PDB file of C-alpha atoms and ligand atoms in Angstrom:
ATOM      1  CA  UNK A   1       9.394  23.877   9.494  1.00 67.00           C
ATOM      2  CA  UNK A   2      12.901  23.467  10.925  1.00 63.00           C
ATOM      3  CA  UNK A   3      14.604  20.341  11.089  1.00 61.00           C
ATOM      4  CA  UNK A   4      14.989  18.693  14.392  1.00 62.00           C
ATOM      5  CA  UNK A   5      18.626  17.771  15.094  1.00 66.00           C
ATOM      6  CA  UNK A   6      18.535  15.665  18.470  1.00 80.00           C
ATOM      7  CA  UNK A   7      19.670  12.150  18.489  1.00 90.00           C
ATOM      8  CA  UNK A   8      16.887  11.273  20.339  1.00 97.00           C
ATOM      9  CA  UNK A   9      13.204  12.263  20.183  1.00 98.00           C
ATOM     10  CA  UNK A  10      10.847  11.078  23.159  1.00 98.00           C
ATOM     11  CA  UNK A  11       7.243  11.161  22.434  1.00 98.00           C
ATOM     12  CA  UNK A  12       4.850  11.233  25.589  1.00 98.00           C
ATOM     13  CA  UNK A  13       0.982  10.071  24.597  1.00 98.00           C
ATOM     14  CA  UNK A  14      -1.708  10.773  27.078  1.00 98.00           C
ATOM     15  CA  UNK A  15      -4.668   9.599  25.199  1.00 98.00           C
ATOM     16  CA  UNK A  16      -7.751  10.281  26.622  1.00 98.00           C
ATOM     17  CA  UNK A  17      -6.102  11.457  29.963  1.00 98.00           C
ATOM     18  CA  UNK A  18      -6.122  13.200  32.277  1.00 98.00           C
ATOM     19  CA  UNK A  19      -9.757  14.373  33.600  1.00 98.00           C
ATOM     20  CA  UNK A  20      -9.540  17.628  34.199  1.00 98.00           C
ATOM     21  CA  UNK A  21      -7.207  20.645  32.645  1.00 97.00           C
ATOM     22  CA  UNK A  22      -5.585  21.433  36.214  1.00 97.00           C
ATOM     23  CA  UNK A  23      -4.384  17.883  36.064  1.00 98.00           C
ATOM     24  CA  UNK A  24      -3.234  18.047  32.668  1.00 97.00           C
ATOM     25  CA  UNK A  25      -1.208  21.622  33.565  1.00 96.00           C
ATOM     26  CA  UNK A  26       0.630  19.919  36.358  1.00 96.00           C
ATOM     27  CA  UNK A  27       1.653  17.185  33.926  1.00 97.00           C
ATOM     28  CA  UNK A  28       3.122  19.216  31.605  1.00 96.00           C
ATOM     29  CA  UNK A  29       5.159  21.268  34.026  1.00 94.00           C
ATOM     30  CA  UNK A  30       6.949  18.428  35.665  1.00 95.00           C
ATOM     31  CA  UNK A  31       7.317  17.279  31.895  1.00 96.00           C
ATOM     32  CA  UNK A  32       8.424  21.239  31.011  1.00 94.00           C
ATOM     33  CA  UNK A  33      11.517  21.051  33.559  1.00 94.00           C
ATOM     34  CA  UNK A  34      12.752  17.563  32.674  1.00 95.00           C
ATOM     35  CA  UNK A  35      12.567  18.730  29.425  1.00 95.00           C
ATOM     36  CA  UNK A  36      14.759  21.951  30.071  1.00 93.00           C
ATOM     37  CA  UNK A  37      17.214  19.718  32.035  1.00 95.00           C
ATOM     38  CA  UNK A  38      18.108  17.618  29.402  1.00 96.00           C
ATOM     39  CA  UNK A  39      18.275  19.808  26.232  1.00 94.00           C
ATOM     40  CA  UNK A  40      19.720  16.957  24.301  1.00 95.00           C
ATOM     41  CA  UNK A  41      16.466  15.400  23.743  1.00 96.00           C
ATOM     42  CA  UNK A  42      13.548  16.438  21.571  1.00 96.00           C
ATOM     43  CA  UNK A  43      10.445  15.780  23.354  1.00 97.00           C
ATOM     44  CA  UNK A  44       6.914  15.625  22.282  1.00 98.00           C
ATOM     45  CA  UNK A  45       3.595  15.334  24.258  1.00 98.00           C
ATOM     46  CA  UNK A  46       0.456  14.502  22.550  1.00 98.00           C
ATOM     47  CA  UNK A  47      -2.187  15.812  24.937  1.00 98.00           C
ATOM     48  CA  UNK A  48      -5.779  15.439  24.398  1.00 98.00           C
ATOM     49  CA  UNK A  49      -7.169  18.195  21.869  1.00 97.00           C
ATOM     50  CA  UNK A  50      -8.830  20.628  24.523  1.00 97.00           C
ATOM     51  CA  UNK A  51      -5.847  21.259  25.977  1.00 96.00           C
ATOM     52  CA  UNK A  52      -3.660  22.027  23.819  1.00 96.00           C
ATOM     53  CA  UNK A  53      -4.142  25.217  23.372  1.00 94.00           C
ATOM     54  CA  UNK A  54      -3.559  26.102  27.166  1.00 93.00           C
ATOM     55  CA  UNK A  55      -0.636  23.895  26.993  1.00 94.00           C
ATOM     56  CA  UNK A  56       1.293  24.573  23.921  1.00 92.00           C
ATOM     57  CA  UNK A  57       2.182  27.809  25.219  1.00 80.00           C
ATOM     58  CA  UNK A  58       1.055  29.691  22.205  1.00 70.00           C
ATOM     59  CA  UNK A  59      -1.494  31.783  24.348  1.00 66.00           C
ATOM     60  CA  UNK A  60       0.505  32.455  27.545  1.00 66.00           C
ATOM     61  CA  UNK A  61       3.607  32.796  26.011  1.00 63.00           C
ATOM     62  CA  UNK A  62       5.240  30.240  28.677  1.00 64.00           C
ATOM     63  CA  UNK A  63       8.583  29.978  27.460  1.00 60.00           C
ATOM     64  CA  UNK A  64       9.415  26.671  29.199  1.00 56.00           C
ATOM     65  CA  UNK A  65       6.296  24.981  28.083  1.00 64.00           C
ATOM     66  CA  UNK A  66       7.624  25.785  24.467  1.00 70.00           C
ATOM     67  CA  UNK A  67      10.680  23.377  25.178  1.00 89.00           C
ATOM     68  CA  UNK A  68       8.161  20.230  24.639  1.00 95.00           C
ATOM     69  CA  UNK A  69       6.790  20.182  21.098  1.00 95.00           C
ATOM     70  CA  UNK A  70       2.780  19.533  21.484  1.00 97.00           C
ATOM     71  CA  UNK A  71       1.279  16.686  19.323  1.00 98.00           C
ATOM     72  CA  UNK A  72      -2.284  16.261  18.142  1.00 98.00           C
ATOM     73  CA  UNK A  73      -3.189  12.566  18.900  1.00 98.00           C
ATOM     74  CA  UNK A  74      -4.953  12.428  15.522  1.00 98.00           C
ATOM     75  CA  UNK A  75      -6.054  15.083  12.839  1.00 98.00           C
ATOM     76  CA  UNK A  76      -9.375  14.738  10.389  1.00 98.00           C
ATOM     77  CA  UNK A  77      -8.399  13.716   6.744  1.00 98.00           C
ATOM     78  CA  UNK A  78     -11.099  16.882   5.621  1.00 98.00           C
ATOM     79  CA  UNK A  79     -10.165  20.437   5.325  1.00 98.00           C
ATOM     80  CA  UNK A  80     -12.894  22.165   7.055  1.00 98.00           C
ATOM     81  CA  UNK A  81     -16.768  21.788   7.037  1.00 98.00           C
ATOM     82  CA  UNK A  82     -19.453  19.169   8.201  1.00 98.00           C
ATOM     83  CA  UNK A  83     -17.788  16.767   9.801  1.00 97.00           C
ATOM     84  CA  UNK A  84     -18.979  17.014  13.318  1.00 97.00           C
ATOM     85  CA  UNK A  85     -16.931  15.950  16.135  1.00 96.00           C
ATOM     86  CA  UNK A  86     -13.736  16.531  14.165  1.00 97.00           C
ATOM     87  CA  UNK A  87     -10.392  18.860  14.620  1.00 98.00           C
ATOM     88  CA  UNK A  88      -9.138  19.275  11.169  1.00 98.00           C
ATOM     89  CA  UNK A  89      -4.864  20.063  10.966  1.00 98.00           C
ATOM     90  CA  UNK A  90      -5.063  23.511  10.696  1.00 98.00           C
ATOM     91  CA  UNK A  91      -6.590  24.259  14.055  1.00 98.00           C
ATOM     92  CA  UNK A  92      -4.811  21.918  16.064  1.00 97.00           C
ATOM     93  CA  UNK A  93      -1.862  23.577  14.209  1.00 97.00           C
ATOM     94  CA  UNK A  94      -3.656  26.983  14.751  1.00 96.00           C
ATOM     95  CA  UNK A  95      -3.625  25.612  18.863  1.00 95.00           C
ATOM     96  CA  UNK A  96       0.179  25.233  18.425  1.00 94.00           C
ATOM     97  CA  UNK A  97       0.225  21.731  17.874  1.00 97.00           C
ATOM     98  CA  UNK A  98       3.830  21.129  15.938  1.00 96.00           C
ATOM     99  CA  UNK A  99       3.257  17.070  15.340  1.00 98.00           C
ATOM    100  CA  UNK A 100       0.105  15.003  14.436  1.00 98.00           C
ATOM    101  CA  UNK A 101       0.151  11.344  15.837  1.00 98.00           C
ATOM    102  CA  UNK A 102      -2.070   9.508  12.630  1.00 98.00           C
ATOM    103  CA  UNK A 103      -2.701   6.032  12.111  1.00 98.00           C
ATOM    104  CA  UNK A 104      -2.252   4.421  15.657  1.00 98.00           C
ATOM    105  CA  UNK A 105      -3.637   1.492  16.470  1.00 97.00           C
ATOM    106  CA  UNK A 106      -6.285   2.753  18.553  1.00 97.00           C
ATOM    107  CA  UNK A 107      -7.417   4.791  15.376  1.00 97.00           C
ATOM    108  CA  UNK A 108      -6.848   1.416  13.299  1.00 97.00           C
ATOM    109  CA  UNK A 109      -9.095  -0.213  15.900  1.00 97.00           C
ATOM    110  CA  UNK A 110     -11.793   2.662  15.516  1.00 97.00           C
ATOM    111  CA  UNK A 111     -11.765   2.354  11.891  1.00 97.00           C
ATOM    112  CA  UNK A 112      -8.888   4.136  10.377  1.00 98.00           C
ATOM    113  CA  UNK A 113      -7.781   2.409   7.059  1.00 97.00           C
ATOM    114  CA  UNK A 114      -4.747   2.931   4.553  1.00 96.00           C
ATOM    115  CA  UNK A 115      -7.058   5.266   2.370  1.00 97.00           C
ATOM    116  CA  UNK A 116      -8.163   7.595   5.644  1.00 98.00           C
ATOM    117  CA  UNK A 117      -4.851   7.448   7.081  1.00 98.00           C
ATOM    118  CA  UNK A 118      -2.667   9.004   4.251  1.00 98.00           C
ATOM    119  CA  UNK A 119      -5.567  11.851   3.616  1.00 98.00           C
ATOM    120  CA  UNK A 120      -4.611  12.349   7.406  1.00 98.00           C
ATOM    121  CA  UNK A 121      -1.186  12.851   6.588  1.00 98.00           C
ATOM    122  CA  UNK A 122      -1.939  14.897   3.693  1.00 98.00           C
ATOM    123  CA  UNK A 123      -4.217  17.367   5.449  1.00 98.00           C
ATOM    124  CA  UNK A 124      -1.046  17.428   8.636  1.00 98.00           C
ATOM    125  CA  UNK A 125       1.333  18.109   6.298  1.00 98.00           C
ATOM    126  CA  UNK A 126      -0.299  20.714   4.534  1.00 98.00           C
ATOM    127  CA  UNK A 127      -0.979  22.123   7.664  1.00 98.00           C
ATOM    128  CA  UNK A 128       3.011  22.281   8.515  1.00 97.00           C
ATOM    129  CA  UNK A 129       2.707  19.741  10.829  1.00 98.00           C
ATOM    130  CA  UNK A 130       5.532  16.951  11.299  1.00 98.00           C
ATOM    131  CA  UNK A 131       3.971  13.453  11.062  1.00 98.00           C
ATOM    132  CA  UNK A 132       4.449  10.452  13.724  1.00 98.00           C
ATOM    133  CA  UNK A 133       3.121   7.800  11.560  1.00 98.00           C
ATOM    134  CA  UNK A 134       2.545   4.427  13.767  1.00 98.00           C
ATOM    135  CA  UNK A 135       2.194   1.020  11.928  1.00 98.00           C
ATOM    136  CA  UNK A 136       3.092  -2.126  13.593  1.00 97.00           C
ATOM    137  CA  UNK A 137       1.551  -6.181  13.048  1.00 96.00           C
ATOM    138  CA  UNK A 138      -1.596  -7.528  15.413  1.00 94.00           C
ATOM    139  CA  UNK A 139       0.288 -10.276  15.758  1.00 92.00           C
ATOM    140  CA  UNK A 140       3.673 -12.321  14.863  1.00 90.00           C
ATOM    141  CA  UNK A 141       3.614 -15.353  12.411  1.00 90.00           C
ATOM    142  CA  UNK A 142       6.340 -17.751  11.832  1.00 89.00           C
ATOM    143  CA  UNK A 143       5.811 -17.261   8.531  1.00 89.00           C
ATOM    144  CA  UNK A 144       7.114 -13.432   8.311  1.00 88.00           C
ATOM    145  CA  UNK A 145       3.954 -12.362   7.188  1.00 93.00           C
ATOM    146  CA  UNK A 146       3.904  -9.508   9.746  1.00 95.00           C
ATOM    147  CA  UNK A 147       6.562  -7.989   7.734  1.00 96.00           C
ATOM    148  CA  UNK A 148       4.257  -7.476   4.885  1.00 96.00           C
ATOM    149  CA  UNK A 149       1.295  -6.069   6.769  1.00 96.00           C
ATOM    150  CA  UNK A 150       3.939  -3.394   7.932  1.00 97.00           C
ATOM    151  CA  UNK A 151       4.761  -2.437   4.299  1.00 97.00           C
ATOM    152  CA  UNK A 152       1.402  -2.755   3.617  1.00 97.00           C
ATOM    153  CA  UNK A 153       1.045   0.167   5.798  1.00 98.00           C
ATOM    154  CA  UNK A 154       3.606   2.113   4.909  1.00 98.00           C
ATOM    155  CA  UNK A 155       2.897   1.733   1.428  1.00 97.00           C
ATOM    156  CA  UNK A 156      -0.524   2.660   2.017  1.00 98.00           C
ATOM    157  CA  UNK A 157      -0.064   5.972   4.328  1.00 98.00           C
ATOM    158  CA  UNK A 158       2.830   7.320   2.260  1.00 98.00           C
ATOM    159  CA  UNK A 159       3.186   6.565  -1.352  1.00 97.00           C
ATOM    160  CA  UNK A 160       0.678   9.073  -2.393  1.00 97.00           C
ATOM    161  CA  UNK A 161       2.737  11.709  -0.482  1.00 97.00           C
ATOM    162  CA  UNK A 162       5.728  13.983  -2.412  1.00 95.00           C
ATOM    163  CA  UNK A 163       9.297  13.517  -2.180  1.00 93.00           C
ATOM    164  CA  UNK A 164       9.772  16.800  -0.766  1.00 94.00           C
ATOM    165  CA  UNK A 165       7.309  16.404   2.074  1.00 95.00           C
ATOM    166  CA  UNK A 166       8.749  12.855   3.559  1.00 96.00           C
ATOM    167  CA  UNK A 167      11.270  14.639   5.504  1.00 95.00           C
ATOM    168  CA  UNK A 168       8.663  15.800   7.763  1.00 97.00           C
ATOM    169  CA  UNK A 169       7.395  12.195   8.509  1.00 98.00           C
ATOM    170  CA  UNK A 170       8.971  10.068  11.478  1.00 98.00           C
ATOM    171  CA  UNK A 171       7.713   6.261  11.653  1.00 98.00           C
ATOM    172  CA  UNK A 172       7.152   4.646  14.875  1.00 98.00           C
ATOM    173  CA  UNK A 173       7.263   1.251  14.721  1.00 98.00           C
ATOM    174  CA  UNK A 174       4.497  -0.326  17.481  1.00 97.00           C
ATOM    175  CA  UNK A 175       3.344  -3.443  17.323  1.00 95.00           C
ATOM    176  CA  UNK A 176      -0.067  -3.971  18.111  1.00 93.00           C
ATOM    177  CA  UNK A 177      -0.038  -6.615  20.263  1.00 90.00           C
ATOM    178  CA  UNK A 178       2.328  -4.776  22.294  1.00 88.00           C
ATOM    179  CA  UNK A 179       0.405  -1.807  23.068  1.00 87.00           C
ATOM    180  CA  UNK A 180      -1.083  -0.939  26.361  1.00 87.00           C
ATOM    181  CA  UNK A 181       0.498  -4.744  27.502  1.00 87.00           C
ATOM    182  CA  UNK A 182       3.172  -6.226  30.394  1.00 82.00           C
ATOM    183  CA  UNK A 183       5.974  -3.833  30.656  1.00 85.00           C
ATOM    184  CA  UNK A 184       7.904  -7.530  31.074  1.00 80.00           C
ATOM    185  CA  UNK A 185       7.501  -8.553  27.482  1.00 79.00           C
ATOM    186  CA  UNK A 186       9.080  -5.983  25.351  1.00 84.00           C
ATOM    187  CA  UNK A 187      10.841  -7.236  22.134  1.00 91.00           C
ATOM    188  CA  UNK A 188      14.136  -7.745  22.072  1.00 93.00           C
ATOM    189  CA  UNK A 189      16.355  -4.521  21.051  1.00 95.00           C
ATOM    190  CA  UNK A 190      18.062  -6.219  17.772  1.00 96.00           C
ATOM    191  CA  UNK A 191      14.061  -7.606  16.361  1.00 95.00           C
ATOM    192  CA  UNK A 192      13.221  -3.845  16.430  1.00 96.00           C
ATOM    193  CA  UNK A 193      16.429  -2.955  15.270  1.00 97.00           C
ATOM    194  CA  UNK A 194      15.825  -5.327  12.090  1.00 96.00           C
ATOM    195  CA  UNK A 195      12.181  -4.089  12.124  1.00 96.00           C
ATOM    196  CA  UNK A 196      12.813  -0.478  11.351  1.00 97.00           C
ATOM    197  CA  UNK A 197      16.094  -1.278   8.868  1.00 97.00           C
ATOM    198  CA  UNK A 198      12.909  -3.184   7.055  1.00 97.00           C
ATOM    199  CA  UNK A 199      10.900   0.195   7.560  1.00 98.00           C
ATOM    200  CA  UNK A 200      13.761   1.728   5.873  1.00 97.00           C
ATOM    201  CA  UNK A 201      13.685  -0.153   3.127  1.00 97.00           C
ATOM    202  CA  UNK A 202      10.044  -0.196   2.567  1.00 98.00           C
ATOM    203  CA  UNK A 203      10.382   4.097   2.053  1.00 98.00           C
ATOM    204  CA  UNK A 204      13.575   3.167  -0.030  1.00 97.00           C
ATOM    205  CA  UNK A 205      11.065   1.310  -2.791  1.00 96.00           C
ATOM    206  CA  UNK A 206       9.011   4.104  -2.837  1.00 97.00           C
ATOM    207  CA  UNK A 207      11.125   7.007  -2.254  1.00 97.00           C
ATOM    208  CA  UNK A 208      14.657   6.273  -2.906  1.00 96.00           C
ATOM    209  CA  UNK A 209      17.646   5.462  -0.415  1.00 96.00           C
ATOM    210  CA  UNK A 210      18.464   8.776   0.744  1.00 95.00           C
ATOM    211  CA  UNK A 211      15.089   9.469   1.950  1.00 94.00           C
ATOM    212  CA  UNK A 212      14.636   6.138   3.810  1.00 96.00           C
ATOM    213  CA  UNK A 213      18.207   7.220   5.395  1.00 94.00           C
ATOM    214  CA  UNK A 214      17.136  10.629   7.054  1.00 95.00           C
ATOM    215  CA  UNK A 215      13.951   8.642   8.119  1.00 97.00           C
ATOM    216  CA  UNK A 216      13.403   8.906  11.710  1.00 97.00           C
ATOM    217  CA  UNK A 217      11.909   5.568  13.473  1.00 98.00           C
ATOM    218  CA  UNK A 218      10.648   5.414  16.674  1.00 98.00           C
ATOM    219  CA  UNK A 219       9.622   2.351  18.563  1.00 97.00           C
ATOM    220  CA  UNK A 220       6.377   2.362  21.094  1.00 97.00           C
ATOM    221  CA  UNK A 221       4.685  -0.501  22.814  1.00 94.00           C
ATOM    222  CA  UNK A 222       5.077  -0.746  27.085  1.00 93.00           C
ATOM    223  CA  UNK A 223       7.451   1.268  27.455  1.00 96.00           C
ATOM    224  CA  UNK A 224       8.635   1.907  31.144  1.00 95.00           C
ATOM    225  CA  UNK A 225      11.729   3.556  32.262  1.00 93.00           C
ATOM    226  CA  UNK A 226      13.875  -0.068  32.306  1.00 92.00           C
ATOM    227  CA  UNK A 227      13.024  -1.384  29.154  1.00 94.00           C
ATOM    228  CA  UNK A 228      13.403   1.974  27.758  1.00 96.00           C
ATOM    229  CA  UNK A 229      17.091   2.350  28.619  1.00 94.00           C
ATOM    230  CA  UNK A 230      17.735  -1.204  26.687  1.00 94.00           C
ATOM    231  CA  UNK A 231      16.125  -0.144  23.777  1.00 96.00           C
ATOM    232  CA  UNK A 232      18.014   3.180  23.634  1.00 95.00           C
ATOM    233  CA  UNK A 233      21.124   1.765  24.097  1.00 94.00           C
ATOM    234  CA  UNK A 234      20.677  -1.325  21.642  1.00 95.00           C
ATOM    235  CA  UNK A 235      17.844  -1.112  18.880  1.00 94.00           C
ATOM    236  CA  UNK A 236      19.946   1.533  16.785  1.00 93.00           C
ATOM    237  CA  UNK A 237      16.502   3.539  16.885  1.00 96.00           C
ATOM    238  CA  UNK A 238      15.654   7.097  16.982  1.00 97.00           C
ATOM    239  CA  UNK A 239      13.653   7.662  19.949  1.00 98.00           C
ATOM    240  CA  UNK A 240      10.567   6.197  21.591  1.00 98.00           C
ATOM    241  CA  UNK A 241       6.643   6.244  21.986  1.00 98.00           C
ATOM    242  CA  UNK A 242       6.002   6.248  25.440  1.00 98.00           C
ATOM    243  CA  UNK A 243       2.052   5.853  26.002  1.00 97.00           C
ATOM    244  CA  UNK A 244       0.665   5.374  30.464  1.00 96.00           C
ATOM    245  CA  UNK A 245       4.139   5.714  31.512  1.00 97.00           C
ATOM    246  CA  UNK A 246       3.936   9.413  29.994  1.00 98.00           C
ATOM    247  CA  UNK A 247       1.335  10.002  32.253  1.00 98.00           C
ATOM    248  CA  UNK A 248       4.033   9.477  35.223  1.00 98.00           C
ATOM    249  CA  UNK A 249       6.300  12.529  35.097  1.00 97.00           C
ATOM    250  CA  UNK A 250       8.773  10.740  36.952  1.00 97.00           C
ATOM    251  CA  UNK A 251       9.089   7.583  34.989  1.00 97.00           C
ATOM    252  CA  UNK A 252       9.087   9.836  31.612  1.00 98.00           C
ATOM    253  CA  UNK A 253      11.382  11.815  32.841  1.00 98.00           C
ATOM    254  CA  UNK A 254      13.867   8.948  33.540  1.00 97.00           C
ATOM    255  CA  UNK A 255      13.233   7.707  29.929  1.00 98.00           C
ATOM    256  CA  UNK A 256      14.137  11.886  28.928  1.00 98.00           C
ATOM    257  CA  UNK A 257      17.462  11.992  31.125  1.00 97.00           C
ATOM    258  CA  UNK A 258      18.152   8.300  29.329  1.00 97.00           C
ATOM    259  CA  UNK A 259      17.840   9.814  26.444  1.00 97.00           C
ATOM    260  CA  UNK A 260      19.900  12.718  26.947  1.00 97.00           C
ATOM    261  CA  UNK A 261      22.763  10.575  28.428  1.00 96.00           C
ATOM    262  CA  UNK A 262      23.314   8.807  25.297  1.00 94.00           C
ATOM    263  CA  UNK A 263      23.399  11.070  23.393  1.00 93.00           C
TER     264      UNK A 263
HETATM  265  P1  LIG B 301       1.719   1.954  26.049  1.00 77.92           P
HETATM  266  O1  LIG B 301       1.103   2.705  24.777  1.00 77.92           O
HETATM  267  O2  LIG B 301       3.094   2.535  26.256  1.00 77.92           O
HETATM  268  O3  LIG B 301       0.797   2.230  27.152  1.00 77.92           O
HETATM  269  O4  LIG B 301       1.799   0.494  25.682  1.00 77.92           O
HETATM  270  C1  LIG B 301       1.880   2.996  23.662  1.00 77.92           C
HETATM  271  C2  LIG B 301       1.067   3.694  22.623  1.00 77.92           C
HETATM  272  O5  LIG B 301      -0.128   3.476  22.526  1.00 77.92           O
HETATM  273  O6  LIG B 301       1.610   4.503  21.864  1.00 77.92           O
END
């Protein structure tokens, strides 16, 4: 694996959409030119599993759908065998799939626990795929105890993981009750600014300083193309995880020329 240099990286997640691969094709495109536009910006699209092998380019040889990096929404935490229903890492990477989305909140919701989440990452990483790991609280407390169920997390998915292999894992930071919510009520810029310095410093206790320093952090939670540009500008973070505004190639692709203006 090579080591992505862009300031920014801009991470598109369709979930279970669209319907139909024709859909899904005409998506990308628009997603494939913005994406060639504005080389400054590393951008990733998770589609749904069946298509990523037509998309990912690694059958038609499409050289401008190789610009976006393709991202498995999830991976199993087996290697192969009976577990029906399941894409293990190395097809998806097999696919072309360069990332593996593990441990959002809509996998949380569905069951995923510390324990299943880092054999996720275990199995991606083996694989050679980068990790987007999400954590984030359900809810806020006055009492800061969000900030432990965050660690929590991040102690859980990642301390049984090497050294060697963290510099393959980006962290986006999305808080629950956030997701798939009013574009109106984003957190502030500087409260996810603070958030992922303490996400730094959570991989600092188990992996030193200089790790937690190259760690990418992402932020994700209703993100549309105007609360995107404030967060870019002002939360000091790495890049974003755009979920049903990905699914608009126009409002993604103002979030992608954002993205490559600052930087
Ligand atoms: P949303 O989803 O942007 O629709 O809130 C974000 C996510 O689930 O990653």
């Amino acid at each position: 694996m090579k080591r992505v240099r862009k300031k920014f990286t801009i991470v598109g997640n369709w979930k279970m959409n669209p319907d139909t691969l024709e859909e899904a094709k005409k998506l990308f495109s628009a997603v494939s030119r913005k994406t060639a536009n504005n080389p400054k910006v590393a951008v990733v699209v998770a589609p749904p599993a069946p298509f990523m092998l037509a998309l990912s380019g690694k059958k038609t040889g499409r050289k401008t759908y190789r610009k976006i990096r393709p991202a498995a929404q999830d991976v199993s935490g087996e290697t192969r065998g009976a577990h029906t229903g399941s894409a293990s890492a190395r097809q998806l990477r097999s696919a072309g799939a360069e990332y593996a989305i593990v441990g959002h909140s809509e996998r949380r919701a569905a069951g995923d626990n510390d324990q299943i989440i880092a054999k996720k990452i275990t199995q991606a990483l083996d694989a050679g795929l980068r990790v987007i790991l999400c954590v984030g609280e359900k809810e806020r407390d006055n009492h800061a105890r969000y900030l432990r169920e965050v660690r929590e997390q991040i102690t859980g998915a990642l301390s049984s993981q090497t050294k060697n292999k963290i510099q393959w894992v980006t962290v986006a930071y999305e808080p629950v009750w956030e997701v798939g919510r009013n574009f109106d009520v984003v957190l502030a810029p500087a409260l996810i600014h603070e958030m992922a310095i303490y996400i730094k410093k959570s991989v600092a206790e188990i992996f030193g300083k200089k790790q937690a320093l190259r760690l990418p952090v992402l932020y994700g939670g209703s993100l549309n193309s105007e609360n995107a540009e404030n967060i870019l500008k002002d939360a000091s973070i790495d890049g974003l995880l755009v979920g049903r505004q990905s699914l608009d190639p126009d409002t993604f692709g103002k979030i992608i020329e954002y993205a490559n203006e600052l930087s």
